mmCIF file of N, CA and C in Angstrom:
data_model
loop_
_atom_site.group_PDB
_atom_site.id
_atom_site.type_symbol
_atom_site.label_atom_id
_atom_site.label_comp_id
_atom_site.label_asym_id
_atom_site.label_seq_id
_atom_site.Cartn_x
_atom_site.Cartn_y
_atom_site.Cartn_z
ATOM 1 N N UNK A 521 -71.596 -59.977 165.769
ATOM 2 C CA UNK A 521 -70.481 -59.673 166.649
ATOM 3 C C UNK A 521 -69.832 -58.339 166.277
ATOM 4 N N UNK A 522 -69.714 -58.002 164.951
ATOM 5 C CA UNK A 522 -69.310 -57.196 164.373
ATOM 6 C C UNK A 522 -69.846 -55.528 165.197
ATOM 7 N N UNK A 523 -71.191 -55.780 165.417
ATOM 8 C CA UNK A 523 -72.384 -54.543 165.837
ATOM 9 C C UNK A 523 -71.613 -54.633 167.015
ATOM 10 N N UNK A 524 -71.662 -55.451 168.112
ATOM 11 C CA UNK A 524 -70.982 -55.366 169.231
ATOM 12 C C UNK A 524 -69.905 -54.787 169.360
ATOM 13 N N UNK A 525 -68.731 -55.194 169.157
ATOM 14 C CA UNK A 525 -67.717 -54.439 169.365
ATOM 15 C C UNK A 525 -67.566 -53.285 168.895
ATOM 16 N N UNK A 526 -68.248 -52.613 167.446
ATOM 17 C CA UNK A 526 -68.588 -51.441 166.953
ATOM 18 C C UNK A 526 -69.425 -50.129 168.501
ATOM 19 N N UNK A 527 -69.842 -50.979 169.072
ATOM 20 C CA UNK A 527 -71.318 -50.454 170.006
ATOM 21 C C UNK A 527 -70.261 -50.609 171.276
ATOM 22 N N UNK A 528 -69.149 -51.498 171.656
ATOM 23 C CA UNK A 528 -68.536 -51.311 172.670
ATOM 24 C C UNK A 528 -67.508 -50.346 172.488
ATOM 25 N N UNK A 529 -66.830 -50.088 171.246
ATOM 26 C CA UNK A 529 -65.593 -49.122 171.075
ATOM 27 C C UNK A 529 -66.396 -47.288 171.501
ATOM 28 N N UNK A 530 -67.506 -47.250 171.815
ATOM 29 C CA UNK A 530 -68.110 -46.218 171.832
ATOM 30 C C UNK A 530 -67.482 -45.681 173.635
ATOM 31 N N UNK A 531 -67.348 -46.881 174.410
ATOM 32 C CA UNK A 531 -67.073 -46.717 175.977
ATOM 33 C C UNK A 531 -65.464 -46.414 176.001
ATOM 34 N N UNK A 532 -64.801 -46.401 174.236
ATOM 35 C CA UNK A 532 -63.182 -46.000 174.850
ATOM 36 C C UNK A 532 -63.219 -44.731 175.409
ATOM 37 N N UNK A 533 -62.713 -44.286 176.270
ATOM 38 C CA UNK A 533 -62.674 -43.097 176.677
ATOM 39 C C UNK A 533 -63.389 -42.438 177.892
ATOM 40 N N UNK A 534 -64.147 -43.304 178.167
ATOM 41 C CA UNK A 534 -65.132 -43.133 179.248
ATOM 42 C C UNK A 534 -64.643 -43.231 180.382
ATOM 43 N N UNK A 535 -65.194 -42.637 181.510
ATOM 44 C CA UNK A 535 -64.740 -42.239 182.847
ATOM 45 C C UNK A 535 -65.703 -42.409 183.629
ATOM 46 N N UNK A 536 -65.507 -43.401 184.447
ATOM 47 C CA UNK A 536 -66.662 -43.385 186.036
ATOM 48 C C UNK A 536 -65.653 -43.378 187.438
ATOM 49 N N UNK A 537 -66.433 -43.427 188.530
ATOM 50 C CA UNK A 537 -66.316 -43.825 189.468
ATOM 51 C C UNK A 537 -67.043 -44.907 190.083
ATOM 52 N N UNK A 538 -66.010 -45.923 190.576
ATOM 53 C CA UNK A 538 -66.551 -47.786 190.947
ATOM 54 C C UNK A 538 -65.961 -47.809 192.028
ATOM 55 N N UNK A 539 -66.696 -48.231 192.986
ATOM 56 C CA UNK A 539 -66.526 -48.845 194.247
ATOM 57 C C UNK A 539 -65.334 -47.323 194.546
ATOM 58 N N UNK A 540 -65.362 -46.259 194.754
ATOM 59 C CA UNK A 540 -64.479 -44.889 195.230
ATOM 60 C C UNK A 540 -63.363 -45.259 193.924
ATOM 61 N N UNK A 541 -62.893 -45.918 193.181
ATOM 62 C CA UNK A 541 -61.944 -45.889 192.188
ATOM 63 C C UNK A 541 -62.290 -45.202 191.049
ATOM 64 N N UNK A 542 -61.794 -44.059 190.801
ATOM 65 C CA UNK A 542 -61.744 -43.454 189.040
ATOM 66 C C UNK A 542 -61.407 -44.159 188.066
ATOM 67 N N UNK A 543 -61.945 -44.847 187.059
ATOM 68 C CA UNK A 543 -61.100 -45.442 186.117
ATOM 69 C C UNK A 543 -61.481 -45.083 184.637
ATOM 70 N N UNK A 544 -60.729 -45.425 183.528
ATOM 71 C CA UNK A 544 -61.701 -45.144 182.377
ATOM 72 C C UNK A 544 -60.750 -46.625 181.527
ATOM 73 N N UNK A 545 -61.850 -46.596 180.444
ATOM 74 C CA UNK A 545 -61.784 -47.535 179.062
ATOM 75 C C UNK A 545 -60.731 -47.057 178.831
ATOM 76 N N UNK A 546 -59.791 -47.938 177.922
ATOM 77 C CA UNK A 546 -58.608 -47.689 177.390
ATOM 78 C C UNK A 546 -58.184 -48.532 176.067
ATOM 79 N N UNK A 547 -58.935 -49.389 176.374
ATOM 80 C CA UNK A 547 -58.965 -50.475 174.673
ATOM 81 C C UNK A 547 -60.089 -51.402 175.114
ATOM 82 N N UNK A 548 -61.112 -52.071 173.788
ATOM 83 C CA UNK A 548 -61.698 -53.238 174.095
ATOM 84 C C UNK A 548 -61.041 -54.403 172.797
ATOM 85 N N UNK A 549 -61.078 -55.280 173.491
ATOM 86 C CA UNK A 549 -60.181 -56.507 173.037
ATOM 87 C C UNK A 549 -61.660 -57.206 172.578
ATOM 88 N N UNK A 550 -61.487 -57.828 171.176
ATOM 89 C CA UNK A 550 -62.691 -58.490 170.484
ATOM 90 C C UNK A 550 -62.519 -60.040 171.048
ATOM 91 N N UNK A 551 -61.600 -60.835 171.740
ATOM 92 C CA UNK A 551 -61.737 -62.046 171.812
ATOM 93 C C UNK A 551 -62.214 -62.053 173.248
ATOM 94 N N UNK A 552 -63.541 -62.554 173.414
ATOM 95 C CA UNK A 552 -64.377 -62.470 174.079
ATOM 96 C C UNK A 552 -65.655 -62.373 174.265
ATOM 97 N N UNK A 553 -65.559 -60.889 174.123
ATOM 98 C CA UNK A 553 -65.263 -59.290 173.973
ATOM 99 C C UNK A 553 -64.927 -59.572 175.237
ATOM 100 N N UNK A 554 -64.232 -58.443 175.594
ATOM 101 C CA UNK A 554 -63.340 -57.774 176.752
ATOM 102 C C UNK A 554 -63.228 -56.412 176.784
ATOM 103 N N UNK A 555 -62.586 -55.840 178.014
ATOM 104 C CA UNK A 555 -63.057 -54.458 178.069
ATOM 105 C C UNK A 555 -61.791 -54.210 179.199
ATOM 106 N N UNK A 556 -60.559 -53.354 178.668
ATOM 107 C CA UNK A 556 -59.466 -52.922 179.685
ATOM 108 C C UNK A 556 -59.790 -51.697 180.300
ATOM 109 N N UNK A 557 -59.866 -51.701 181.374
ATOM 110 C CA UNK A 557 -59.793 -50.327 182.283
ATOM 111 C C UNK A 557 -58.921 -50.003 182.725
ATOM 112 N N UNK A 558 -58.235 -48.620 182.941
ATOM 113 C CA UNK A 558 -57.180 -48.382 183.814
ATOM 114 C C UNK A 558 -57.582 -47.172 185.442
ATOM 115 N N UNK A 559 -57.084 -47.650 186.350
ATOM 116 C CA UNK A 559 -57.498 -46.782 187.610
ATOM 117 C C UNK A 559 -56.722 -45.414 187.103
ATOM 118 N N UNK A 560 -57.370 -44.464 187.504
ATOM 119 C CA UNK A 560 -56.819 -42.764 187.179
ATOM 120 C C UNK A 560 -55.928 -42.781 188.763
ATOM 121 N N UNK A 561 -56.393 -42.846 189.699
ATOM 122 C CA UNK A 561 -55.666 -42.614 190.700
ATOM 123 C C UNK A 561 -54.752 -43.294 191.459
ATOM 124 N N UNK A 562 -53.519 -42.730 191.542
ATOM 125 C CA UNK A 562 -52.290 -43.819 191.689
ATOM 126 C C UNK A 562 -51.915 -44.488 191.220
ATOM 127 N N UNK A 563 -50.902 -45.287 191.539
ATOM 128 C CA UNK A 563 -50.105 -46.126 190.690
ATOM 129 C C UNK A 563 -49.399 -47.137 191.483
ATOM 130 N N UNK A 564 -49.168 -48.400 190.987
ATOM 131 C CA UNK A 564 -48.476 -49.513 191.326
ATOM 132 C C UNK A 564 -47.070 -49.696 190.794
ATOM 133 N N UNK A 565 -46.294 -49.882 191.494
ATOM 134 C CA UNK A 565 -44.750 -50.391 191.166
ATOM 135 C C UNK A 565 -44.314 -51.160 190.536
ATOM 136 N N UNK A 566 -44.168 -51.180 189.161
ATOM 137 C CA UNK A 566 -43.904 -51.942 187.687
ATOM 138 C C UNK A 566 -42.598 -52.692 188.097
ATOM 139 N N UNK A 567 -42.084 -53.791 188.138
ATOM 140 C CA UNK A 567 -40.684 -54.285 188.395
ATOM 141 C C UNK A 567 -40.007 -54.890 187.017
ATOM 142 N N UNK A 568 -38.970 -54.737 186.629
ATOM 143 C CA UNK A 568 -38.264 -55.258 185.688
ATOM 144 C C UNK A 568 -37.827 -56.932 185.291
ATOM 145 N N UNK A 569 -37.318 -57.117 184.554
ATOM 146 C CA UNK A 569 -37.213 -58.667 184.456
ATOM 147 C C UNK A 569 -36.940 -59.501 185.550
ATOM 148 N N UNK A 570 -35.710 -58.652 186.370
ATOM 149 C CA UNK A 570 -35.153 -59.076 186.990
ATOM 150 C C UNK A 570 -35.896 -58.726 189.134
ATOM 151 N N UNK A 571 -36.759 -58.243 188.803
ATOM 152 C CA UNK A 571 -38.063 -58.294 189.714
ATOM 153 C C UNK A 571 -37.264 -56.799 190.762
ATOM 154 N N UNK A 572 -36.822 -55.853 190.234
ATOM 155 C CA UNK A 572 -36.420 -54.582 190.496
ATOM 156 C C UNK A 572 -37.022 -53.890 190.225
ATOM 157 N N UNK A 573 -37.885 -53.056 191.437
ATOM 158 C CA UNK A 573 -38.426 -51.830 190.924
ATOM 159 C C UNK A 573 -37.781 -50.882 189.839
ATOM 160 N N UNK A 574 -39.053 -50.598 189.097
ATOM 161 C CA UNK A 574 -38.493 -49.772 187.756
ATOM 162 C C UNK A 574 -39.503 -48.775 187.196
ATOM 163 N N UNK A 575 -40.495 -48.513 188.121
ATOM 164 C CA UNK A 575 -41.679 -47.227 187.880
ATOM 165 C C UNK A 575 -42.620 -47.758 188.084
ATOM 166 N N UNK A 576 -43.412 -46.540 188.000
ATOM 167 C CA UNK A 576 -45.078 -46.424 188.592
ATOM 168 C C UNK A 576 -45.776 -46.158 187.651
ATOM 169 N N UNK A 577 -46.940 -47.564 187.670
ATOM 170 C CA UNK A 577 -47.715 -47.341 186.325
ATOM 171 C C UNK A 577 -49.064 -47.080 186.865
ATOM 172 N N UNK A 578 -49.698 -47.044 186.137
ATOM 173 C CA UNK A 578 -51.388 -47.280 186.576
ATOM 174 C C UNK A 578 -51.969 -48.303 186.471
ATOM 175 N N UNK A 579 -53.013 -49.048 187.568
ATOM 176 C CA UNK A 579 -53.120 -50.526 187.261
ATOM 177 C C UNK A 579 -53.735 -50.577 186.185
ATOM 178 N N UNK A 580 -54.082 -51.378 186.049
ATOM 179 C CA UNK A 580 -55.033 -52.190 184.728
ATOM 180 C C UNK A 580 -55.705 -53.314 184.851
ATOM 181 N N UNK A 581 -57.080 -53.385 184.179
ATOM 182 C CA UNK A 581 -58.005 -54.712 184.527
ATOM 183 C C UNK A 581 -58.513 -54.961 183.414
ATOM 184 N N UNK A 582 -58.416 -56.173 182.898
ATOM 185 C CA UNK A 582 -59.443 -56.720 181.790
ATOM 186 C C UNK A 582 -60.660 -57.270 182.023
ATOM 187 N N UNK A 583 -61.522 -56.561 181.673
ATOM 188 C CA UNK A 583 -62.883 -57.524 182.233
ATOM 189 C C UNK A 583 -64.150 -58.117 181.534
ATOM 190 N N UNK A 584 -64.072 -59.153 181.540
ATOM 191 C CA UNK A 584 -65.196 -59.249 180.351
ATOM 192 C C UNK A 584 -66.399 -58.877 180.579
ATOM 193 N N UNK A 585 -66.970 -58.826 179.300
ATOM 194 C CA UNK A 585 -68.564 -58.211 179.061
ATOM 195 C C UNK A 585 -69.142 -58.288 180.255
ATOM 196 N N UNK A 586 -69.929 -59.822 180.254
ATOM 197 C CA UNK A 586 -71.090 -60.406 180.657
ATOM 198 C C UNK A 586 -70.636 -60.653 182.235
ATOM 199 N N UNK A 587 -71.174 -60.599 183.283
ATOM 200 C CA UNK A 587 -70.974 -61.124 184.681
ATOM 201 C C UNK A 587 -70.940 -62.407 185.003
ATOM 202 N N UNK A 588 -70.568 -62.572 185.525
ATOM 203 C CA UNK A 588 -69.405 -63.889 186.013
ATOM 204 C C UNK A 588 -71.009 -64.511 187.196
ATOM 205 N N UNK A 589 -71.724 -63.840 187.608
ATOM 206 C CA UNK A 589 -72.981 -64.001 188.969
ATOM 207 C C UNK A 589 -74.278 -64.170 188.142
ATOM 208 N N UNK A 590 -74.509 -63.372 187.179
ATOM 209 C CA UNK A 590 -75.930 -63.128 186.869
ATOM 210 C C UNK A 590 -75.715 -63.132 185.530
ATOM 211 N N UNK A 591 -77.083 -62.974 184.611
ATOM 212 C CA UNK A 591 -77.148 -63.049 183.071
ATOM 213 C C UNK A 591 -76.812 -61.327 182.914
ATOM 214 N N UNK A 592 -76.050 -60.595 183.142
ATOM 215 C CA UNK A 592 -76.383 -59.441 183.046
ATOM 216 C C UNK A 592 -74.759 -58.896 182.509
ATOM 217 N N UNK A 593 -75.032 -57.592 181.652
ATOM 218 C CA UNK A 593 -73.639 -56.734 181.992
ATOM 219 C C UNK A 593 -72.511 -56.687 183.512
ATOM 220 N N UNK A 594 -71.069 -56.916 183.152
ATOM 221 C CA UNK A 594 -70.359 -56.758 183.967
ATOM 222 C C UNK A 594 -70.758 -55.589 184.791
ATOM 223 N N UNK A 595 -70.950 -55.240 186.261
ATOM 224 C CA UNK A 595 -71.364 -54.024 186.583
ATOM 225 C C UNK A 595 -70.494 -52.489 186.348
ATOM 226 N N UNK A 596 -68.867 -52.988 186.354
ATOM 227 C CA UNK A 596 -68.020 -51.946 186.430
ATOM 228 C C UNK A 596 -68.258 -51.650 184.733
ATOM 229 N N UNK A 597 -68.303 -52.382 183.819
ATOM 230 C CA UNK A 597 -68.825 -52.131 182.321
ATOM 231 C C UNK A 597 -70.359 -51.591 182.333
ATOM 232 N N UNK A 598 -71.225 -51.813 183.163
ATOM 233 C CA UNK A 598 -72.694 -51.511 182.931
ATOM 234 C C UNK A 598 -72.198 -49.906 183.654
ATOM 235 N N UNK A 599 -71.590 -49.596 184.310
ATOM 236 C CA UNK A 599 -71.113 -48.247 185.252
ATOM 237 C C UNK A 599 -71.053 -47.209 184.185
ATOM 238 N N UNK A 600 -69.671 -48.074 183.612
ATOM 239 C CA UNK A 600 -69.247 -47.360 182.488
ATOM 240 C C UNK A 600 -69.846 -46.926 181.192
ATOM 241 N N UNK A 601 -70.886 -47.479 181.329
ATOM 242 C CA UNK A 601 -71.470 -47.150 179.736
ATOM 243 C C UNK A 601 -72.605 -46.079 180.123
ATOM 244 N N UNK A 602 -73.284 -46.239 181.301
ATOM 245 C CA UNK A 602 -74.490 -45.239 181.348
ATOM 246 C C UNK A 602 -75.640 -46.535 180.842
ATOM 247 N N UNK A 603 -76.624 -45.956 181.474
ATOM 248 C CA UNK A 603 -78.503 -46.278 181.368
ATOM 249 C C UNK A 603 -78.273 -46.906 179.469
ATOM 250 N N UNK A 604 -78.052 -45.633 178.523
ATOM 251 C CA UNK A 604 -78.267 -45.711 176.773
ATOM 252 C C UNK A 604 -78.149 -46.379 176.630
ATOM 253 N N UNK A 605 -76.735 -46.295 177.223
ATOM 254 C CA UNK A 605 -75.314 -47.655 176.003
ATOM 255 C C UNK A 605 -75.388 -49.221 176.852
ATOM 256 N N UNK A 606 -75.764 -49.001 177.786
ATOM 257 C CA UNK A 606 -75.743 -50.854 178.366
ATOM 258 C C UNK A 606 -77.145 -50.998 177.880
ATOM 259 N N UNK A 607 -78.433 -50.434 177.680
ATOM 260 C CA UNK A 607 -79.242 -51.203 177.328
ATOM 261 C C UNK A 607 -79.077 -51.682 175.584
ATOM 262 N N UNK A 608 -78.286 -50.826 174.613
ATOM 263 C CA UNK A 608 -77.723 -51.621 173.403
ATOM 264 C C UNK A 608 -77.299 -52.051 173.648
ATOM 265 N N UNK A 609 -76.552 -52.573 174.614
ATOM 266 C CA UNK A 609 -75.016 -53.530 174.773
ATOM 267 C C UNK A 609 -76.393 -55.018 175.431
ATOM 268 N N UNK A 610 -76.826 -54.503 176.341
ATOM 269 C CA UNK A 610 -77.794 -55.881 176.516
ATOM 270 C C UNK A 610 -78.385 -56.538 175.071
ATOM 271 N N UNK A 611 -79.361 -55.482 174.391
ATOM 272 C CA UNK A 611 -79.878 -56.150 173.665
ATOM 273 C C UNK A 611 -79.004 -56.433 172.311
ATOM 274 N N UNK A 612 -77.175 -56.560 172.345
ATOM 275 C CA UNK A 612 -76.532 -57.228 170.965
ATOM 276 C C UNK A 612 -76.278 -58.521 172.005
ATOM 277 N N UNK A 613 -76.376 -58.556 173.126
ATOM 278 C CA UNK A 613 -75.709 -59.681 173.628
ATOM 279 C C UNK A 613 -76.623 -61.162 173.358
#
């Protein structure tokens, strides 16, 4: 597990385009593994405790590894890594 998340911290920083959305890596979370993305373009309306707009953030998605449909890499994670790095990421899985 250790190799894994070592081999996933390689996608912090990374930048694609999914489905017309820009997004990049921003942390991967080991319980799972998991993988946070944030959209580059635009922003959503953050509201306060008290459910009052209070700024514009950028969304955010946690997504795990493996696909939810098939035995395979998440696709927006297989996007993100490139051809190299998802075929190591297949073969620690």
């Amino acid at each position: 597990m250790n190799e894994l998340i070592r081999t996933l911290q390689a996608l912090v920083g990374r930048e694609a385009v999914v489905d017309g959305v820009r997004c990049q890596v921003i942390e991967i979370l080991e319980s799972g593994p998991r993988v946070v993305v944030r959209e580059l373009d635009g922003a959503e309306i953050q509201a306060n405790q008290f459910g009052d707009p209070q700024r514009r953030v950028p969304r955010t998605h946690t997504l795990p590894l493996k696909s939810g449909i098939r035995d395979d890499l998440h696709p927006v994670v297989r996007a993100l890594a490139g051809e190299d790095l998802a075929t190591r990421l297949r073969n620690l899985l």
